[in-house]
PDB file of C-alpha atoms in Angstrom:
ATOM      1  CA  UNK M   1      -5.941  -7.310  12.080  1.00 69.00           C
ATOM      2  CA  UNK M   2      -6.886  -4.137  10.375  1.00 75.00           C
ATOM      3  CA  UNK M   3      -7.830  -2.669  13.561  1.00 77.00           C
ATOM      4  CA  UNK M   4      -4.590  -3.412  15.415  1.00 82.00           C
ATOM      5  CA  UNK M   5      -2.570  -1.934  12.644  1.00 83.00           C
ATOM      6  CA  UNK M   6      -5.189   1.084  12.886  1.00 83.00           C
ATOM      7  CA  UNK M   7      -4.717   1.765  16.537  1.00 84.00           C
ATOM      8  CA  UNK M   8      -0.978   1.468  15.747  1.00 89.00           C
ATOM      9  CA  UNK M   9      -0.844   3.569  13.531  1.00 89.00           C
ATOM     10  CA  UNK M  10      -3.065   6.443  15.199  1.00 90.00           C
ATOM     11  CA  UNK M  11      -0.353   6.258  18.291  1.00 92.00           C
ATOM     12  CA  UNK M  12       2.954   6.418  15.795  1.00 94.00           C
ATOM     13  CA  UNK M  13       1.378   9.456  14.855  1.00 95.00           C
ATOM     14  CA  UNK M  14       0.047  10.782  18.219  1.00 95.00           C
ATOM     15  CA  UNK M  15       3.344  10.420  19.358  1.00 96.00           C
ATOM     16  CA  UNK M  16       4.613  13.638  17.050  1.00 95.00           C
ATOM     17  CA  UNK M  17       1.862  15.620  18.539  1.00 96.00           C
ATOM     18  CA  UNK M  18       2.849  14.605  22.442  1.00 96.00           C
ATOM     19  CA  UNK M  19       6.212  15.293  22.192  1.00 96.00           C
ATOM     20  CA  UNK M  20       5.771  18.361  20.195  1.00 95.00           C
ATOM     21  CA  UNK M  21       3.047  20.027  22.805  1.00 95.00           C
ATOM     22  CA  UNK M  22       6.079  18.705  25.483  1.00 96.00           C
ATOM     23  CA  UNK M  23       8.808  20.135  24.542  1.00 95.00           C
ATOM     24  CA  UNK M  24       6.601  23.439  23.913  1.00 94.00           C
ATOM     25  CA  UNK M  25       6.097  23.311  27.504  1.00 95.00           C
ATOM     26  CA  UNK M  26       9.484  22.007  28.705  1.00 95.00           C
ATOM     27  CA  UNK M  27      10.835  25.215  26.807  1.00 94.00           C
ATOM     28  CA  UNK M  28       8.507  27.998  26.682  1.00 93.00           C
ATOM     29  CA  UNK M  29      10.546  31.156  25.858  1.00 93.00           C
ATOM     30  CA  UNK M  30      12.215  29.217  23.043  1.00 93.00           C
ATOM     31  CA  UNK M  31       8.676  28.271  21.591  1.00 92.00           C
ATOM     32  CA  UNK M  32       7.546  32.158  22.676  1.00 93.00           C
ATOM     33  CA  UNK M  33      10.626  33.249  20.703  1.00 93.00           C
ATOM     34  CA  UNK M  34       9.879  31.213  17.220  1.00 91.00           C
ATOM     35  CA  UNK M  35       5.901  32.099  17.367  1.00 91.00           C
ATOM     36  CA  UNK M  36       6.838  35.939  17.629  1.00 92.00           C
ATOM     37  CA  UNK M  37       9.600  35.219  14.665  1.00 90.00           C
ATOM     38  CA  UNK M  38       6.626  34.007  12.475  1.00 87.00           C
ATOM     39  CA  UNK M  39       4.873  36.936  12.654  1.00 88.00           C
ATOM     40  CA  UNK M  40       2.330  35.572  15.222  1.00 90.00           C
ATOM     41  CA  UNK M  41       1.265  37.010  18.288  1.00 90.00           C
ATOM     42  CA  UNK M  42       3.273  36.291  21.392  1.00 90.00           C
ATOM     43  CA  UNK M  43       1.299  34.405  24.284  1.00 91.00           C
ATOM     44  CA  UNK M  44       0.614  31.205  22.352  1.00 92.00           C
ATOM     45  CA  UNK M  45       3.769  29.142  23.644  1.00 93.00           C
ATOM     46  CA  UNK M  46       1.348  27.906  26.474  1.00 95.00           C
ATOM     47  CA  UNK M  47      -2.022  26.844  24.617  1.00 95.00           C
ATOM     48  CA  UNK M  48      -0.110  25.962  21.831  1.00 95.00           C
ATOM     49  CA  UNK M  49       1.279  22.796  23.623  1.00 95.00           C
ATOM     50  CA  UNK M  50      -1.244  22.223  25.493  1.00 96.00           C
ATOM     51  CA  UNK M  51      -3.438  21.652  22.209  1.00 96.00           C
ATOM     52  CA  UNK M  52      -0.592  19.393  21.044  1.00 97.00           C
ATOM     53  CA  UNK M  53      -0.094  17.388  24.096  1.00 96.00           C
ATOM     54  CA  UNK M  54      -3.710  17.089  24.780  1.00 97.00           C
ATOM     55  CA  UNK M  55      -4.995  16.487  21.533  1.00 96.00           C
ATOM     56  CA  UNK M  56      -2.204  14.038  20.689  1.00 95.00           C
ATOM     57  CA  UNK M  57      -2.832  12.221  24.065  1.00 95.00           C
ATOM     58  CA  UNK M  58      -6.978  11.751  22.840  1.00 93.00           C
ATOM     59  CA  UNK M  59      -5.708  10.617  19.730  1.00 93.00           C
ATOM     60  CA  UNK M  60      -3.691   8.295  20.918  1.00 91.00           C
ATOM     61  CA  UNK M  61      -6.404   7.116  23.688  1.00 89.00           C
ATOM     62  CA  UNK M  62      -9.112   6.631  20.802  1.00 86.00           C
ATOM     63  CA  UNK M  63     -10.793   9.408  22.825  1.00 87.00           C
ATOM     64  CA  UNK M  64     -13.377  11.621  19.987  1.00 90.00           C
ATOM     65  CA  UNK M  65     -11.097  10.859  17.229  1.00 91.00           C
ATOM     66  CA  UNK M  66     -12.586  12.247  14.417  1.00 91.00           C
ATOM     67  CA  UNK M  67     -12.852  15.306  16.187  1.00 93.00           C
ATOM     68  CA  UNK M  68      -9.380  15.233  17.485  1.00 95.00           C
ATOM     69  CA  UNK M  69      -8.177  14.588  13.967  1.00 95.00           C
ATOM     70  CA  UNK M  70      -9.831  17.318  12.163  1.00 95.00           C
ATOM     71  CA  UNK M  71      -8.595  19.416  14.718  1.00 96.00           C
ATOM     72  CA  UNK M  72      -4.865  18.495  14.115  1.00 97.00           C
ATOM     73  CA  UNK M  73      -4.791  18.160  10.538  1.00 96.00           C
ATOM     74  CA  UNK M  74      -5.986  22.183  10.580  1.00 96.00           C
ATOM     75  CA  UNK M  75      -3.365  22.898  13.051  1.00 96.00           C
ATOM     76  CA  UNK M  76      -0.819  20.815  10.878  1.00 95.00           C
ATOM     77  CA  UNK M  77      -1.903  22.919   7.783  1.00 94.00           C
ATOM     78  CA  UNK M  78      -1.668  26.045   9.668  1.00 94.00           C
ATOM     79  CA  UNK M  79       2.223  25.188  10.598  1.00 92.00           C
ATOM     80  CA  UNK M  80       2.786  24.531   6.645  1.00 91.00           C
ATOM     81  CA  UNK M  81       1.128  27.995   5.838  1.00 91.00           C
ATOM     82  CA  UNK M  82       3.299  29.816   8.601  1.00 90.00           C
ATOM     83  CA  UNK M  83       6.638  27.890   9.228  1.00 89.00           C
ATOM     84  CA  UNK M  84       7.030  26.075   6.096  1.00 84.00           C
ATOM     85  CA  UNK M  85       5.798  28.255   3.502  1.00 79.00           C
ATOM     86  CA  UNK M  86       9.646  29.101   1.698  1.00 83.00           C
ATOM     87  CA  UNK M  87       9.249  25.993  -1.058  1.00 80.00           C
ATOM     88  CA  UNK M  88      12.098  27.049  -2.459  1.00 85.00           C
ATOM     89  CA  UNK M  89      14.252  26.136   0.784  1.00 88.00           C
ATOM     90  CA  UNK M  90      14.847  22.303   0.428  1.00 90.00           C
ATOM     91  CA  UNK M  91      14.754  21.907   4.141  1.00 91.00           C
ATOM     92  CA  UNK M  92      11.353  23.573   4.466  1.00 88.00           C
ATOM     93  CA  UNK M  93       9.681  21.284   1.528  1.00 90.00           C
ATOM     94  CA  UNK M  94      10.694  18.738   3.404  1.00 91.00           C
ATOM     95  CA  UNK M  95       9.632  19.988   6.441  1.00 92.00           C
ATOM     96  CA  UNK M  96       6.066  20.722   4.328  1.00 90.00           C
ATOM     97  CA  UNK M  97       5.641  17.326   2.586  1.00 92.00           C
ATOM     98  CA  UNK M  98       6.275  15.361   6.298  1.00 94.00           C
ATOM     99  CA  UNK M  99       3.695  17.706   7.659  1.00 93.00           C
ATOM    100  CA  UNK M 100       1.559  16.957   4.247  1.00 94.00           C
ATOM    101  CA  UNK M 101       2.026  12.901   4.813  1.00 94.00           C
ATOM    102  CA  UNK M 102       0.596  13.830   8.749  1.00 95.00           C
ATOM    103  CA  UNK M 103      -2.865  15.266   7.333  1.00 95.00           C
ATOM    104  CA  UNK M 104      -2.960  11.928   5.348  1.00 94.00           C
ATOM    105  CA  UNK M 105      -2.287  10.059   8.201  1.00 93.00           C
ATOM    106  CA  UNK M 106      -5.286  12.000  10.145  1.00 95.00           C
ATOM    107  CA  UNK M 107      -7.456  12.100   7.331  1.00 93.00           C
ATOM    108  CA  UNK M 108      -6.898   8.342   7.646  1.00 90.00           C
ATOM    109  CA  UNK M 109      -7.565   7.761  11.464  1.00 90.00           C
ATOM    110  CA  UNK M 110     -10.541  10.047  10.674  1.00 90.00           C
ATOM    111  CA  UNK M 111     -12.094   7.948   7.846  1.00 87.00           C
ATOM    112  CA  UNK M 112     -10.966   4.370  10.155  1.00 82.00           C
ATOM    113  CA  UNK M 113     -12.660   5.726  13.094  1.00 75.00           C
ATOM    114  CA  UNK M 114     -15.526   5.903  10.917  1.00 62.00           C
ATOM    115  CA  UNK M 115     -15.250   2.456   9.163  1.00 57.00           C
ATOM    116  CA  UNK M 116     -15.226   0.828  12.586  1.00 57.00           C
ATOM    117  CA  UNK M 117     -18.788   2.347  13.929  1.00 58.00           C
ATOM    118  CA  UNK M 118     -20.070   0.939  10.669  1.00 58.00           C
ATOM    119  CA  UNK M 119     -18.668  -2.179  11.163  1.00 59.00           C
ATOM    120  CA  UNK M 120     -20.430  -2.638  14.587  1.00 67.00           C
ATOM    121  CA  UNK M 121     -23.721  -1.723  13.455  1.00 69.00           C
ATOM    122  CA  UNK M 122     -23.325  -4.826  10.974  1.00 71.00           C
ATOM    123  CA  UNK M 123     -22.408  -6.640  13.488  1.00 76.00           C
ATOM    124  CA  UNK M 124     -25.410  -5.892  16.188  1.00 81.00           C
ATOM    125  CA  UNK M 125     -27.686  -6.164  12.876  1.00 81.00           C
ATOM    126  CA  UNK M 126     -25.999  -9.707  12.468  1.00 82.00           C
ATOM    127  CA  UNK M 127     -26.275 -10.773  15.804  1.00 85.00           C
ATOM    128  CA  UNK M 128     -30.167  -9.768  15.820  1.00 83.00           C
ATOM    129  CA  UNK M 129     -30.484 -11.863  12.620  1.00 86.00           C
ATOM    130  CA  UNK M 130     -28.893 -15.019  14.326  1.00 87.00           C
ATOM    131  CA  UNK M 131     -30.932 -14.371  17.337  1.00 86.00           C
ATOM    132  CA  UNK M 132     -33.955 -14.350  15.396  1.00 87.00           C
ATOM    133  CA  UNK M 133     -33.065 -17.477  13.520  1.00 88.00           C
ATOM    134  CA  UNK M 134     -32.532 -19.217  16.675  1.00 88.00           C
ATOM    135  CA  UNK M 135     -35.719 -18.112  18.042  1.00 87.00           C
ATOM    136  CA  UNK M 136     -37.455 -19.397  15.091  1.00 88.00           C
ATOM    137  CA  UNK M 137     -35.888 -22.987  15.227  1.00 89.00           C
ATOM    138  CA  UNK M 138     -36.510 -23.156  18.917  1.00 89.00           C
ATOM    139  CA  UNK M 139     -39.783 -23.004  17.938  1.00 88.00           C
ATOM    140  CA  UNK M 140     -39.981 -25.223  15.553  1.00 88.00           C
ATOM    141  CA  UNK M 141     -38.409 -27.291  17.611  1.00 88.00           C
ATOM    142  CA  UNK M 142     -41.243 -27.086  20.240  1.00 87.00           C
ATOM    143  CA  UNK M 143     -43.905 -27.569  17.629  1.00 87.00           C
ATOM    144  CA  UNK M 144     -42.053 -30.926  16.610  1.00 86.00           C
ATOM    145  CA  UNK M 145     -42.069 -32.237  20.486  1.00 87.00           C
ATOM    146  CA  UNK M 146     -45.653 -31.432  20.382  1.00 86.00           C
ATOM    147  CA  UNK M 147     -46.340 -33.026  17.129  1.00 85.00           C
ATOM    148  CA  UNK M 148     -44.510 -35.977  17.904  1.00 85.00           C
ATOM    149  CA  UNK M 149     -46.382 -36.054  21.806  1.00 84.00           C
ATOM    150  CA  UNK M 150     -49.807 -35.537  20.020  1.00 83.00           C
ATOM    151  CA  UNK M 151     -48.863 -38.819  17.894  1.00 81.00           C
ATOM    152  CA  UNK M 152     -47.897 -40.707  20.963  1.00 81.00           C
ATOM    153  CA  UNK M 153     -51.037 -39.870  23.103  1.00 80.00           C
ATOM    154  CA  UNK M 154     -53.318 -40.719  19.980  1.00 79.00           C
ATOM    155  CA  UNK M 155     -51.264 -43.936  19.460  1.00 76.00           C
ATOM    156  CA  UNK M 156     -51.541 -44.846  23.816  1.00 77.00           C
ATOM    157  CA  UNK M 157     -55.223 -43.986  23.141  1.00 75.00           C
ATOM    158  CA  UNK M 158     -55.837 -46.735  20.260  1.00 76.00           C
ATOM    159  CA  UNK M 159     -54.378 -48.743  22.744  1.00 66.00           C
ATOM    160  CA  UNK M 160     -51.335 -48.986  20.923  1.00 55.00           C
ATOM    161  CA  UNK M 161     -47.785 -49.013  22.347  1.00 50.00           C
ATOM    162  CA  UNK M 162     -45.426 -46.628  20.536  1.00 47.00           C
ATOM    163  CA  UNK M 163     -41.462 -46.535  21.805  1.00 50.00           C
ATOM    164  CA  UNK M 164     -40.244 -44.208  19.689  1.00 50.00           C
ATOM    165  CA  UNK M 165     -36.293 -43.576  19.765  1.00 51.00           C
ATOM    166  CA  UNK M 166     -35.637 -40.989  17.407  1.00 55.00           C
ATOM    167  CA  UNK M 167     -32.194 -39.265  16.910  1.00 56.00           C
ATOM    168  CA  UNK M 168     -33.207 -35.389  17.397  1.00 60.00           C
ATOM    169  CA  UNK M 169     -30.700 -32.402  16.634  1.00 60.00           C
ATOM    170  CA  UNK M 170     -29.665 -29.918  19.319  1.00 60.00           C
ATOM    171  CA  UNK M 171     -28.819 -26.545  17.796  1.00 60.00           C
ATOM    172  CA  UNK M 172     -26.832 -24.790  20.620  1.00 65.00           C
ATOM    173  CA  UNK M 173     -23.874 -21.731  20.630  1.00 65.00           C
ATOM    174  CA  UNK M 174     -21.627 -23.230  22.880  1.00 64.00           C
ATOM    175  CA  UNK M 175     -18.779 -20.960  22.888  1.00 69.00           C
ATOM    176  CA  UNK M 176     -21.404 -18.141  22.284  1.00 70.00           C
ATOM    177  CA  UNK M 177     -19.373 -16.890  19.054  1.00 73.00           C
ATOM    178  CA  UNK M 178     -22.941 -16.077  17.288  1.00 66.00           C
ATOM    179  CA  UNK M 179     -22.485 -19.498  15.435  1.00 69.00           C
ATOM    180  CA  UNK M 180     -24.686 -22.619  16.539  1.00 66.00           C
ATOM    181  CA  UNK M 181     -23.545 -25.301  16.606  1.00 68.00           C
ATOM    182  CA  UNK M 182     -25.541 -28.483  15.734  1.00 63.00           C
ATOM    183  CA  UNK M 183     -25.565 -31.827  17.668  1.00 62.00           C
ATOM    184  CA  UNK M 184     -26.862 -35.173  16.856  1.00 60.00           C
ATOM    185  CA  UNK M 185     -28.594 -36.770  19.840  1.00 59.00           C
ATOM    186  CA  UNK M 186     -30.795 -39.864  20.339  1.00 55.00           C
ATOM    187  CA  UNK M 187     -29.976 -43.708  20.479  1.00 50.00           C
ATOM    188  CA  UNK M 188     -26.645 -43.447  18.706  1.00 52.00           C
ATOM    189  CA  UNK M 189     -25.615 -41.134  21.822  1.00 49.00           C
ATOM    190  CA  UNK M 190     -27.118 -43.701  24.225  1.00 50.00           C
ATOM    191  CA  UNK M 191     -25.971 -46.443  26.727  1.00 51.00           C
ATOM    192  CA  UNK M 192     -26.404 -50.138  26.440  1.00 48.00           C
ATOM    193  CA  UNK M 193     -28.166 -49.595  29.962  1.00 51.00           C
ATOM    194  CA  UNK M 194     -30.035 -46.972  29.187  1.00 48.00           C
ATOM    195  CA  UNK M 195     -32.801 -49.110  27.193  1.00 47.00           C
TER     196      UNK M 195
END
């Protein structure tokens, strides 16, 4: 569940990003005119929402986040540093503090991201552990056959007739989950016809 709400949360905040790189694009001379009025150099309209667009579309695709996040959340901070900088305007603290709240939110897709390539190396170590459990009951499984054949040949050669109808447990992973399952089998599971 976490991971839904992470990949949910990683496109709400994409989406700024892609619209903001958009209408960059869709309007060029507007976004020229407000670069220039920061006291930027004019010329960064174009790779300016490119960046945006592209880097909101990888976050949004899961593509390199971490990467993609570090990236925005300096971008983001640059934007507070030149656009947002009057504190004393409320509109512009605002403007500050939702641009604040977006670092969090990347610093928290970053540190997710993370989390999750963690989580999978438990998970292959896990799986190796049940495979290696299974492994080591199928083999004691085969050593119990052959105990319990040895005992039958030895009791044919004393000229002794053994029938032996032991119930025997299965261990199987049926839905192949990582958890066996475990199955009773012998005479309880047999046929009236099948003595």
């Amino acid at each position: 569940m976490s991971k839904i709400a992470a990949i949910i949360g990683r496109i709400l905040i994409a989406l700024i990003f892609i619209f903001s790189g958009a209408g960059k694009l869709a309007d060029i001379s507007a976004t020229e005119t407000m670069i220039v009025a920061a006291g930027l150099p004019s010329g960064l309209a174009i790779p300016t929402g490119l960046f945006e667009l592209l880097a909101g579309l990888c976050l949004a695709g899961g593509f390199m986040v971490r990467l993609v996040a570090v990236l925005l959340a300096g971008f983001t901070a640059m934007t507070i540093l030149f656009f947002h900088g009057q504190i004393g305007d409320p509109m512009q603290r605002i403007m500050a503090l939702k641009n604040l709240a977006i670092i969090g939110g990347l610093a928290l897709a970053f540190a997710h991201s993370q989390m999750w390539s963690h989580y999978y190396a438990i998970a292959r170590e896990r799986r190796g552990e049940i495979a290696a459990r299974n492994a080591d009951e199928r083999v004691r499984d085969a050593e119990l056959r052959a105990a319990r054949a040895e005992a039958r040949a030895e009791a044919l050669a004393q000229g002794q007739t053994a029938v032996v109808h032991e119930p025997r447990t299965v261990v199987t992973d049926v839905n192949h989950d990582g958890i066996p399952e475990v199955r009773r089998t012998g005479w309880r599971n047999r046929r009236w016809f099948d003595w």
